[in-house]
Tab-separated table of C-alpha atoms in Angstrom:
chain	number	residue	atom	x	y	z
A	552	MET	CA	-112.368	-248.661	-125.497
A	553	THR	CA	-108.928	-250.413	-125.544
A	554	ALA	CA	-108.567	-249.923	-129.329
A	555	GLN	CA	-109.238	-246.208	-128.950
A	556	ALA	CA	-106.569	-245.953	-126.301
A	557	GLN	CA	-104.121	-247.613	-128.677
A	558	ALA	CA	-105.013	-245.222	-131.535
A	559	SER	CA	-104.339	-242.154	-129.371
A	560	GLY	CA	-101.237	-243.503	-127.617
A	561	LEU	CA	-97.884	-241.791	-127.962
A	562	LEU	CA	-94.929	-243.629	-129.612
A	563	VAL	CA	-91.946	-243.264	-127.400
A	564	LEU	CA	-88.303	-243.675	-128.430
A	565	LEU	CA	-85.823	-243.537	-125.498
A	566	LEU	CA	-82.528	-241.993	-126.503
A	567	LEU	CA	-79.448	-240.759	-124.580
A	568	THR	CA	-79.514	-241.739	-120.926
A	569	LEU	CA	-77.050	-239.736	-118.705
A	570	PRO	CA	-76.726	-241.458	-115.356
A	571	THR	CA	-74.757	-239.922	-112.499
A	572	THR	CA	-72.541	-242.254	-110.563
A	573	GLY	CA	-72.802	-240.119	-107.446
A	574	SER	CA	-69.098	-240.374	-106.598
A	575	ASP	CA	-67.633	-237.918	-109.135
A	576	PRO	CA	-67.602	-234.188	-108.168
A	577	VAL	CA	-70.538	-232.143	-109.415
A	578	LEU	CA	-71.694	-228.475	-109.323
A	579	CYS	CA	-74.422	-228.051	-106.640
A	580	PHE	CA	-77.262	-225.596	-107.029
A	581	THR	CA	-79.982	-224.560	-104.549
A	582	GLN	CA	-82.831	-224.383	-107.076
A	583	TYR	CA	-84.165	-226.306	-110.072
A	584	GLU	CA	-86.339	-224.205	-112.399
A	585	GLU	CA	-89.099	-226.559	-113.772
A	586	SER	CA	-90.202	-224.216	-116.596
A	587	THR	CA	-86.754	-224.084	-118.265
A	588	GLY	CA	-84.967	-227.193	-116.861
A	589	LYS	CA	-82.054	-224.988	-115.739
A	590	CYS	CA	-80.071	-225.032	-112.483
A	591	LYS	CA	-80.238	-221.756	-110.486
A	592	ASP	CA	-78.185	-220.176	-107.655
A	593	LEU	CA	-74.848	-222.015	-107.655
A	594	LEU	CA	-73.949	-223.240	-104.173
A	595	GLY	CA	-70.481	-224.523	-105.112
A	596	GLY	CA	-68.541	-227.394	-106.733
A	597	GLY	CA	-66.352	-230.262	-105.679
A	598	VAL	CA	-69.110	-232.157	-103.842
A	599	SER	CA	-70.732	-235.523	-104.668
A	600	ALA	CA	-74.261	-235.883	-105.981
A	601	GLU	CA	-75.248	-237.765	-102.770
A	602	ASP	CA	-74.155	-234.850	-100.574
A	603	CYS	CA	-75.821	-232.258	-102.826
A	604	CYS	CA	-79.094	-234.231	-102.847
A	605	LEU	CA	-79.340	-234.441	-99.082
A	606	ASN	CA	-81.793	-231.591	-99.803
A	607	THR	CA	-84.309	-232.728	-102.465
A	608	ALA	CA	-85.039	-229.081	-103.393
A	609	TYR	CA	-81.433	-228.791	-104.743
A	610	ALA	CA	-80.082	-229.746	-108.218
A	611	PHE	CA	-76.660	-230.661	-109.639
A	612	GLN	CA	-74.799	-230.542	-112.923
A	613	GLU	CA	-71.699	-232.453	-114.075
A	614	PRO	CA	-68.729	-230.179	-115.048
A	615	GLY	CA	-68.823	-229.501	-118.787
A	616	SER	CA	-72.351	-230.842	-119.202
A	617	GLY	CA	-75.410	-228.706	-120.220
A	618	LEU	CA	-77.870	-231.047	-118.441
A	619	CYS	CA	-79.304	-230.059	-115.018
A	620	GLN	CA	-80.615	-232.891	-112.811
A	621	ALA	CA	-83.045	-232.156	-109.978
A	622	CYS	CA	-82.529	-233.910	-106.615
A	623	ARG	CA	-86.231	-234.707	-106.231
A	624	SER	CA	-87.771	-238.042	-107.288
A	625	PRO	CA	-87.592	-238.556	-111.084
A	626	LEU	CA	-90.471	-237.026	-113.097
A	627	TRP	CA	-91.026	-236.304	-116.789
A	628	SER	CA	-90.319	-232.696	-117.800
A	629	PRO	CA	-93.034	-230.808	-119.749
A	630	TRP	CA	-93.016	-231.436	-123.518
A	631	SER	CA	-90.820	-229.019	-125.442
A	632	VAL	CA	-92.405	-226.806	-128.142
A	633	TRP	CA	-92.734	-228.423	-131.539
A	634	ALA	CA	-89.561	-227.841	-133.615
A	635	PRO	CA	-89.958	-225.960	-136.948
A	636	CYS	CA	-91.401	-227.986	-139.840
A	637	SER	CA	-88.693	-229.885	-141.768
A	638	VAL	CA	-89.705	-228.130	-145.023
A	639	THR	CA	-90.991	-224.603	-145.627
A	640	CYS	CA	-93.689	-225.560	-148.118
A	641	SER	CA	-95.780	-228.665	-148.869
A	642	GLU	CA	-96.027	-231.429	-146.209
A	643	GLY	CA	-93.177	-232.194	-143.792
A	644	SER	CA	-92.639	-233.411	-140.249
A	645	GLN	CA	-91.642	-231.914	-136.892
A	646	LEU	CA	-90.331	-233.181	-133.511
A	647	ARG	CA	-90.754	-232.403	-129.849
A	648	TYR	CA	-89.269	-234.098	-126.745
A	649	ARG	CA	-89.348	-234.420	-123.007
A	650	ARG	CA	-86.716	-235.706	-120.486
A	651	CYS	CA	-86.807	-237.830	-117.319
A	652	ILE	CA	-85.444	-235.409	-114.640
A	653	GLY	CA	-84.617	-236.377	-111.056
A	654	TRP	CA	-82.321	-238.519	-108.920
A	655	GLY	CA	-82.479	-241.705	-106.885
A	656	GLY	CA	-85.162	-243.597	-108.852
A	657	GLN	CA	-86.923	-243.937	-112.178
A	658	CYS	CA	-89.719	-242.147	-114.120
A	659	SER	CA	-92.915	-244.036	-115.133
A	660	GLU	CA	-92.424	-247.116	-117.280
A	661	LYS	CA	-89.056	-247.727	-115.435
A	662	VAL	CA	-87.194	-245.004	-117.405
A	663	GLU	CA	-83.775	-243.825	-116.068
A	664	PRO	CA	-83.142	-240.075	-115.335
A	665	GLY	CA	-81.634	-238.198	-118.315
A	666	THR	CA	-83.587	-240.295	-120.876
A	667	LEU	CA	-85.248	-238.435	-123.773
A	668	GLU	CA	-88.720	-239.311	-125.151
A	669	TRP	CA	-89.577	-238.068	-128.661
A	670	GLN	CA	-92.800	-237.374	-130.629
A	671	LEU	CA	-93.033	-236.807	-134.388
A	672	GLN	CA	-96.079	-235.342	-136.250
A	673	ALA	CA	-96.897	-234.194	-139.744
A	674	CYS	CA	-96.828	-230.431	-140.461
A	675	GLU	CA	-97.480	-227.967	-143.293
A	676	ASP	CA	-96.352	-224.281	-143.174
A	677	LEU	CA	-97.534	-223.542	-146.677
A	678	PRO	CA	-99.848	-225.666	-148.838
A	679	CYS	CA	-97.737	-225.004	-151.977
A	680	CYS	CA	-94.190	-223.990	-152.987
A	681	PRO	CA	-93.322	-220.643	-154.626
A	682	GLU	CA	-93.264	-220.330	-158.416
A	683	MET	CA	-91.124	-217.559	-159.996
A	684	GLY	CA	-92.673	-214.928	-162.268
A	685	GLY	CA	-91.325	-213.235	-165.391
A	686	TRP	CA	-90.694	-209.566	-166.287
A	687	SER	CA	-92.603	-207.537	-168.856
A	688	ASN	CA	-90.652	-205.360	-171.407
A	689	TRP	CA	-89.081	-202.148	-170.096
A	690	VAL	CA	-91.174	-198.946	-170.573
A	691	PRO	CA	-89.428	-195.967	-172.280
A	692	TRP	CA	-86.887	-193.867	-170.248
A	693	GLY	CA	-88.396	-190.968	-168.281
A	694	PRO	CA	-87.137	-187.302	-168.404
A	695	CYS	CA	-83.925	-186.195	-166.810
A	696	SER	CA	-84.345	-185.367	-163.044
A	697	ALA	CA	-82.270	-182.098	-163.251
A	698	THR	CA	-82.684	-178.798	-165.185
A	699	CYS	CA	-78.949	-178.034	-165.039
A	700	SER	CA	-75.741	-180.062	-164.886
A	701	LYS	CA	-76.346	-183.811	-164.496
A	702	GLY	CA	-79.245	-185.927	-163.234
A	703	THR	CA	-80.711	-189.348	-163.709
A	704	GLN	CA	-83.344	-191.021	-165.892
A	705	THR	CA	-85.379	-194.031	-164.797
A	706	ARG	CA	-87.551	-196.728	-166.410
A	707	GLN	CA	-89.688	-199.519	-165.032
A	708	ARG	CA	-91.028	-202.983	-165.801
A	709	ALA	CA	-93.782	-205.146	-164.319
A	710	CYS	CA	-93.555	-208.702	-162.798
A	711	ASP	CA	-96.535	-210.115	-164.739
A	712	ASN	CA	-95.151	-212.293	-167.543
A	713	PRO	CA	-96.157	-214.600	-165.953
A	714	VAL	CA	-97.392	-213.430	-162.494
A	715	PRO	CA	-95.512	-215.321	-159.683
A	716	LYS	CA	-97.535	-217.834	-157.554
A	717	CYS	CA	-97.551	-218.940	-153.964
A	718	GLY	CA	-95.233	-216.250	-152.658
A	719	GLY	CA	-92.808	-216.347	-155.616
A	720	HIS	CA	-91.142	-213.264	-157.201
A	721	CYS	CA	-89.257	-212.113	-160.290
A	722	PRO	CA	-85.440	-212.136	-160.059
A	723	GLY	CA	-83.788	-208.789	-160.556
A	724	GLU	CA	-84.986	-205.195	-160.157
A	725	ALA	CA	-88.260	-203.632	-161.267
A	726	ARG	CA	-86.543	-200.220	-161.673
A	727	GLU	CA	-83.252	-199.045	-163.209
A	728	SER	CA	-81.633	-195.692	-163.699
A	729	LYS	CA	-78.795	-194.105	-165.804
A	730	PRO	CA	-77.082	-190.712	-165.705
A	731	CYS	CA	-78.179	-187.821	-167.939
A	732	ASP	CA	-76.560	-184.464	-168.837
A	733	THR	CA	-78.493	-181.204	-169.502
A	734	GLN	CA	-75.391	-179.474	-170.851
A	735	GLN	CA	-76.224	-176.504	-168.496
A	736	VAL	CA	-73.800	-175.385	-165.748
A	737	CYS	CA	-75.345	-174.911	-162.270
A	738	PRO	CA	-73.976	-172.461	-159.598
A	739	ILE	CA	-72.564	-174.160	-156.495
A	740	HIS	CA	-73.377	-172.462	-153.129
A	741	GLY	CA	-71.059	-173.015	-150.232
A	742	ALA	CA	-72.050	-175.191	-147.299
A	743	TRP	CA	-70.328	-175.900	-144.020
A	744	ALA	CA	-68.781	-179.316	-143.388
A	745	THR	CA	-69.643	-180.882	-140.035
A	746	TRP	CA	-68.047	-179.421	-136.969
A	747	GLY	CA	-64.807	-181.017	-135.992
A	748	PRO	CA	-64.404	-182.565	-132.538
A	749	TRP	CA	-63.977	-180.421	-129.478
A	750	GLU	CA	-60.344	-179.897	-128.653
A	751	PRO	CA	-59.181	-181.052	-125.225
A	752	CYS	CA	-60.221	-178.829	-122.321
A	753	SER	CA	-57.534	-176.398	-121.130
A	754	GLY	CA	-57.891	-177.719	-117.588
A	755	THR	CA	-58.805	-181.033	-115.834
A	756	CYS	CA	-60.278	-179.697	-112.577
A	757	HIS	CA	-62.130	-176.683	-111.379
A	758	GLY	CA	-59.970	-173.869	-109.901
A	759	GLY	CA	-57.073	-171.665	-110.853
A	760	ARG	CA	-56.926	-168.088	-112.308
A	761	HIS	CA	-58.447	-169.035	-115.758
A	762	ALA	CA	-61.699	-170.873	-116.393
A	763	PRO	CA	-61.095	-173.955	-118.594
A	764	THR	CA	-62.394	-173.709	-122.182
A	765	GLU	CA	-62.709	-175.897	-125.279
A	766	ARG	CA	-62.799	-174.961	-128.997
A	767	ARG	CA	-63.824	-176.535	-132.363
A	768	SER	CA	-63.773	-175.507	-136.039
A	769	ARG	CA	-65.421	-176.219	-139.385
A	770	THR	CA	-64.604	-175.593	-143.076
A	771	CYS	CA	-66.742	-174.226	-145.989
A	772	SER	CA	-66.071	-177.297	-148.119
A	773	ALA	CA	-69.287	-179.305	-148.369
A	774	PRO	CA	-69.142	-177.995	-151.083
A	775	GLU	CA	-66.925	-174.950	-151.698
A	776	PRO	CA	-68.777	-172.167	-153.564
A	777	SER	CA	-68.217	-172.050	-157.329
A	778	THR	CA	-66.590	-169.065	-159.101
A	779	LYS	CA	-68.130	-169.440	-162.574
A	780	PRO	CA	-71.027	-169.036	-162.236
A	781	PRO	CA	-70.444	-167.554	-158.734
A	782	GLY	CA	-71.956	-169.391	-155.694
A	783	LYS	CA	-72.782	-167.994	-152.286
A	784	PRO	CA	-70.260	-168.202	-149.428
A	785	CYS	CA	-71.036	-170.101	-146.167
A	786	PRO	CA	-72.887	-167.934	-143.532
A	787	GLY	CA	-71.656	-167.779	-139.924
A	788	PRO	CA	-68.286	-168.174	-138.083
A	789	ALA	CA	-65.717	-170.940	-138.763
A	790	TYR	CA	-64.851	-171.277	-135.027
A	791	GLU	CA	-66.750	-171.499	-131.738
A	792	GLN	CA	-65.649	-171.684	-128.035
A	793	ARG	CA	-67.351	-172.655	-124.794
A	794	GLY	CA	-66.559	-173.136	-121.155
A	795	CYS	CA	-65.822	-176.647	-119.939
A	796	THR	CA	-68.576	-178.293	-117.895
A	797	GLY	CA	-68.784	-181.316	-115.585
A	798	LEU	CA	-65.331	-180.788	-114.068
A	799	SER	CA	-64.944	-181.861	-110.429
A	800	PRO	CA	-62.238	-181.909	-107.772
A	801	CYS	CA	-59.477	-184.450	-108.317
A	802	PRO	CA	-60.658	-188.014	-107.640
A	803	VAL	CA	-59.810	-190.167	-104.561
A	804	ALA	CA	-59.758	-193.947	-105.069
A	805	GLY	CA	-61.615	-196.137	-102.488
A	806	GLY	CA	-59.936	-198.816	-100.325
A	807	TRP	CA	-61.279	-201.957	-98.646
A	808	GLY	CA	-61.726	-202.292	-94.887
A	809	PRO	CA	-61.102	-205.630	-93.054
A	810	TRP	CA	-63.289	-208.725	-93.542
A	811	SER	CA	-66.059	-209.259	-90.982
A	812	SER	CA	-66.405	-212.387	-88.880
A	813	VAL	CA	-67.813	-215.540	-90.582
A	814	SER	CA	-71.614	-215.928	-90.361
A	815	PRO	CA	-73.267	-219.167	-89.112
A	816	CYS	CA	-74.165	-221.860	-91.708
A	817	SER	CA	-77.277	-220.836	-93.650
A	818	VAL	CA	-79.098	-224.197	-93.359
A	819	THR	CA	-80.155	-226.738	-90.720
A	820	CYS	CA	-79.824	-229.713	-93.046
A	821	GLY	CA	-77.758	-230.656	-96.133
A	822	LEU	CA	-75.293	-228.125	-97.584
A	823	GLY	CA	-75.358	-224.332	-97.094
A	824	GLN	CA	-73.105	-221.297	-97.152
A	825	THR	CA	-71.241	-219.050	-94.719
A	826	LEU	CA	-70.719	-215.344	-95.505
A	827	GLU	CA	-68.061	-212.697	-94.869
A	828	ARG	CA	-68.447	-208.980	-95.663
A	829	ARG	CA	-66.164	-205.926	-96.058
A	830	THR	CA	-66.797	-202.262	-96.694
A	831	CYS	CA	-65.134	-199.854	-99.172
A	832	ASP	CA	-64.355	-197.138	-96.555
A	833	LYS	CA	-60.542	-197.159	-95.993
A	834	PRO	CA	-60.783	-194.554	-97.526
A	835	LEU	CA	-64.233	-193.803	-99.117
A	836	PRO	CA	-63.999	-192.965	-102.863
A	837	GLN	CA	-64.426	-189.202	-103.389
A	838	HIS	CA	-64.876	-186.793	-106.270
A	839	GLY	CA	-65.442	-189.501	-108.889
A	840	GLY	CA	-62.589	-191.714	-107.743
A	841	PRO	CA	-62.944	-195.412	-108.564
A	842	PHE	CA	-64.744	-197.735	-106.180
A	843	CYS	CA	-62.847	-200.620	-104.582
A	844	ALA	CA	-61.994	-203.420	-107.016
A	845	GLY	CA	-63.315	-206.905	-106.151
A	846	ASP	CA	-66.279	-208.300	-104.242
A	847	SER	CA	-67.733	-206.937	-100.971
A	848	THR	CA	-68.781	-210.459	-99.918
A	849	ARG	CA	-67.342	-213.969	-100.112
A	850	THR	CA	-68.909	-217.355	-99.371
A	851	HIS	CA	-67.834	-220.842	-98.367
A	852	ILE	CA	-69.755	-224.118	-98.580
A	853	CYS	CA	-70.666	-225.511	-95.131
A	854	SER	CA	-72.331	-228.805	-94.034
A	855	VAL	CA	-74.345	-229.626	-90.937
A	856	ALA	CA	-74.195	-233.390	-91.876
A	857	VAL	CA	-77.943	-233.814	-91.332
A	858	PRO	CA	-80.181	-235.136	-94.170
A	859	CYS	CA	-83.210	-232.949	-95.064
A	860	PRO	CA	-86.735	-234.380	-94.540
A	861	VAL	CA	-88.298	-236.028	-97.652
A	862	ASP	CA	-92.111	-235.965	-97.861
A	863	GLY	CA	-93.954	-239.067	-99.022
A	864	GLU	CA	-95.578	-239.121	-102.492
A	865	TRP	CA	-98.514	-241.219	-103.649
A	866	GLU	CA	-97.768	-243.743	-106.386
A	867	PRO	CA	-100.356	-243.957	-109.241
A	868	TRP	CA	-103.628	-245.700	-108.386
A	869	GLY	CA	-103.568	-249.465	-109.088
A	870	GLU	CA	-106.093	-251.179	-111.396
A	871	TRP	CA	-109.710	-251.490	-110.308
A	872	THR	CA	-110.633	-255.026	-109.086
A	873	THR	CA	-113.237	-257.084	-110.970
A	874	CYS	CA	-116.775	-255.671	-110.611
A	875	SER	CA	-118.605	-258.227	-108.400
A	876	ARG	CA	-121.303	-258.616	-105.765
A	877	ARG	CA	-121.112	-260.650	-102.598
A	878	ASN	CA	-123.027	-263.927	-102.597
A	879	MET	CA	-123.667	-263.651	-106.439
A	880	LYS	CA	-121.453	-265.659	-108.831
A	881	PHE	CA	-122.396	-263.892	-112.048
A	882	ILE	CA	-123.589	-260.289	-112.565
A	883	SER	CA	-122.097	-259.667	-116.059
A	884	CYS	CA	-124.349	-258.050	-118.674
A	885	GLU	CA	-127.178	-257.586	-116.171
A	886	GLU	CA	-128.585	-254.489	-114.422
A	887	ILE	CA	-127.129	-255.731	-111.139
A	888	PRO	CA	-124.868	-253.230	-109.342
A	889	GLY	CA	-121.614	-254.496	-107.784
A	890	GLN	CA	-118.568	-252.973	-106.099
A	891	GLN	CA	-114.818	-252.721	-106.959
A	892	THR	CA	-111.794	-251.230	-105.209
A	893	ARG	CA	-108.370	-249.883	-106.075
A	894	SER	CA	-105.421	-248.853	-103.885
A	895	ARG	CA	-102.141	-246.951	-103.977
A	896	ASP	CA	-98.867	-246.811	-101.961
A	897	CYS	CA	-97.129	-243.868	-100.263
A	898	LYS	CA	-93.460	-243.960	-101.292
A	899	GLY	CA	-90.276	-242.058	-100.657
A	900	ARG	CA	-90.868	-240.714	-97.104
A	901	LYS	CA	-87.558	-240.368	-95.240
A	902	PHE	CA	-85.996	-238.458	-92.364
A	903	ASN	CA	-89.301	-237.550	-90.667
A	904	GLY	CA	-90.851	-236.023	-93.797
A	905	GLN	CA	-94.615	-235.475	-94.176
A	906	ARG	CA	-96.893	-238.494	-94.744
A	907	CYS	CA	-99.012	-238.681	-97.871
A	908	VAL	CA	-102.327	-236.817	-97.617
A	909	GLY	CA	-105.509	-238.579	-98.743
A	910	LYS	CA	-107.015	-242.091	-98.935
A	911	GLN	CA	-105.023	-245.236	-99.656
A	912	GLN	CA	-108.083	-247.168	-100.959
A	913	ASP	CA	-110.932	-246.107	-103.280
A	914	ILE	CA	-114.334	-247.860	-103.581
A	915	ARG	CA	-117.051	-247.389	-106.254
A	916	HIS	CA	-120.295	-249.002	-107.435
A	917	CYS	CA	-120.353	-250.569	-110.906
A	918	TYR	CA	-122.108	-252.597	-113.640
A	919	ASN	CA	-120.056	-255.494	-115.056
A	920	VAL	CA	-120.096	-255.362	-118.839
A	921	GLN	CA	-117.048	-257.643	-119.401
A	922	ARG	CA	-117.333	-259.657	-122.664
A	923	CYS	CA	-121.003	-258.590	-123.198
A	924	ARG	CA	-121.991	-259.181	-126.868
A	925	TRP	CA	-124.142	-256.162	-127.774
A	926	LYS	CA	-124.956	-254.723	-131.170
A	927	GLY	CA	-122.457	-252.038	-132.242
A	928	SER	CA	-121.844	-249.551	-135.024
A	929	TRP	CA	-118.739	-248.226	-136.854
A	930	SER	CA	-117.298	-244.824	-135.652
A	931	GLU	CA	-116.162	-242.072	-137.927
A	932	TRP	CA	-112.459	-241.872	-138.846
A	933	SER	CA	-110.290	-240.765	-135.904
A	934	THR	CA	-107.807	-237.868	-136.276
A	935	TRP	CA	-104.372	-238.814	-137.635
A	936	GLY	CA	-102.070	-240.115	-134.914
A	937	LEU	CA	-98.392	-239.211	-134.245
A	938	CYS	CA	-95.691	-240.373	-136.664
A	939	MET	CA	-94.172	-243.753	-135.647
A	940	PRO	CA	-91.311	-244.311	-135.037
A	941	PRO	CA	-90.443	-240.647	-134.305
A	942	CYS	CA	-86.649	-241.220	-134.614
A	943	GLY	CA	-86.514	-244.330	-136.818
A	944	PRO	CA	-86.586	-244.958	-140.555
A	945	ASN	CA	-89.690	-244.469	-142.653
A	946	PRO	CA	-92.114	-243.120	-140.021
A	947	THR	CA	-95.861	-243.428	-140.721
A	948	ARG	CA	-99.081	-242.115	-139.143
A	949	ALA	CA	-102.398	-243.904	-138.861
A	950	ARG	CA	-106.115	-243.353	-138.272
A	951	GLN	CA	-108.851	-245.789	-137.411
A	952	ARG	CA	-112.541	-246.669	-137.408
A	953	LEU	CA	-113.751	-248.748	-134.421
A	954	CYS	CA	-116.696	-251.052	-133.879
A	955	THR	CA	-118.273	-249.617	-130.681
A	956	ALA	CA	-121.438	-250.442	-128.741
A	957	PRO	CA	-123.309	-247.979	-126.501
A	958	PHE	CA	-123.665	-248.721	-122.816
A	959	PRO	CA	-127.099	-250.148	-121.875
A	960	ASN	CA	-129.693	-247.816	-120.363
A	961	PHE	CA	-129.110	-249.019	-116.827
A	962	SER	CA	-129.938	-246.778	-113.834
A	963	PRO	CA	-127.071	-244.274	-113.270
A	964	THR	CA	-127.487	-244.344	-109.482
A	965	VAL	CA	-128.246	-246.961	-106.859
A	966	SER	CA	-129.223	-246.942	-103.143
A	967	MET	CA	-127.268	-249.723	-101.443
A	968	VAL	CA	-127.989	-248.878	-97.777
A	969	GLU	CA	-131.268	-247.257	-96.652
A	970	GLY	CA	-130.726	-243.743	-95.414
A	971	GLN	CA	-127.329	-243.146	-97.121
A	972	GLY	CA	-128.714	-241.615	-100.345
A	973	GLU	CA	-128.123	-242.435	-103.951
A	974	LYS	CA	-124.646	-243.523	-105.229
A	975	ASN	CA	-123.312	-243.102	-108.815
A	976	VAL	CA	-122.714	-246.377	-110.765
A	977	THR	CA	-119.866	-246.799	-113.324
A	978	PHE	CA	-119.692	-249.304	-116.179
A	979	TRP	CA	-116.649	-251.604	-115.947
A	980	GLY	CA	-115.163	-254.142	-118.395
A	981	LYS	CA	-114.437	-254.549	-122.086
A	982	MET	CA	-117.509	-255.219	-124.220
A	983	TRP	CA	-117.482	-257.375	-127.297
A	984	PRO	CA	-119.481	-255.218	-129.779
A	985	GLN	CA	-121.028	-256.951	-132.804
A	986	CYS	CA	-120.821	-255.015	-136.139
A	987	GLU	CA	-121.235	-255.987	-139.782
A	988	GLU	CA	-117.905	-256.619	-141.462
A	989	LEU	CA	-116.195	-253.501	-142.984
A	990	GLN	CA	-113.269	-254.023	-145.404
A	991	GLY	CA	-113.019	-257.592	-144.096
A	992	GLN	CA	-112.659	-256.476	-140.469
A	993	LYS	CA	-115.007	-256.893	-137.478
A	994	LEU	CA	-113.493	-254.581	-134.824
A	995	VAL	CA	-110.886	-252.165	-136.268
A	996	VAL	CA	-110.299	-250.721	-139.755
A	997	GLU	CA	-106.933	-248.842	-140.017
A	998	GLU	CA	-105.450	-246.546	-142.698
A	999	LYS	CA	-101.715	-245.584	-142.748
A	1000	ARG	CA	-99.810	-242.764	-144.544
A	1001	PRO	CA	-96.034	-241.981	-144.588
A	1002	CYS	CA	-94.648	-238.924	-142.725
A	1003	LEU	CA	-92.562	-236.834	-145.135
A	1004	HIS	CA	-89.172	-235.108	-144.634
A	1005	ALA	CA	-88.700	-236.315	-141.026
A	1006	PRO	CA	-85.888	-234.416	-139.193
A	1007	THR	CA	-83.100	-236.112	-137.156
A	1008	CYS	CA	-83.606	-236.514	-133.421
A	1009	LYS	CA	-80.739	-234.657	-131.620
A	1010	ASP	CA	-80.242	-234.162	-127.854
A	1011	PRO	CA	-80.701	-230.365	-127.341
A	1012	ASN	CA	-78.285	-230.395	-124.300
A	1013	ARG	CA	-75.474	-232.348	-126.014
A	1014	LYS	CA	-72.578	-230.142	-127.001
A	1015	PRO	CA	-71.388	-230.508	-130.577
């Protein structure tokens, strides 16, 4: 079981760690968006990370940095999507990453906030690379496209000498054309050019003795009619006129009224905002006049100098104790049920926050199979693991075959106390399976292969 866990484990390379001292000014936000890792709803700047993180729902960002840090206890972000394969055909490699996000502690394995963890795996977008094809000979020229004046002739060729493979193509064009002349003169009929733009309206507002109008013109020049042989003139008028529409009374620009009184602070703990409002009604904008320039509200950061409650969080369960039975010294490898326990601690509760919900200790029934020598057999090959190291030189991937032994056919349930029903029993311990040697090995046979075209690991939030 331990060898399988090692085969499927992730290789981690910790890169750039971006600690925050807490004393330098930061930008404080009221929301951290877990799905994108972005800070939302700017509260203000010029405050310390300690003051911003009086509320653990907030987040902060150093000026000029693209990295947002949440004020909650540090946790690993979700894995990013796999980057594109390092090559477009044949076998390559691709990377993905996650980051330790939080403040005032460490992620699992004692990793500091801001640290990146990488994974590298093999990839293949196309099983083969394109091969270019070759053109056949041109076919004869086709007939002229016109019956009078000039036209064009075309000819074609096929991309089959040889045929391209795996998405390849032939360089150049499959079709070409050239001009041709029938030595016959064609008549040219007149056609209007596009209408010119409307001239400015004769008035800017409704009213007065004359209704405002606008006018535009066009010319018979697209093309002009020919004289020999004679072409037809353009039909219709060269000018048109219409009344102006959409005119309104002359505009009146709006003006701001006075600022309202300052609102109370928006929070009862940590940092919040106060608000002032004003109305564009001194005067109101009329007849299309511009609205007041500027904002109708303004805010200021306020502090009530009270830390926000922090709820407790369970730490991961500890290891199970040895499977044993009271008043019995040895129960290994026998169908004798025992008991084992594990426990966990509630951490991080401050300022009258909620206590952790659930049990602190867990108990289960078990069979002790530690170091039991039972006959085993070789497993099939595992799937290929991740490339290791993901950001180092010459990464490789591996797969394994393991010597494993099945659990004995012990009873899956046990009745320890009369009247309390049946309890499930779990196997505990690392067996010592016995297999015939395979390639000189007794427990694990491993095969390795290099990962090709590995890309460089780069922090996505670091500015170039």
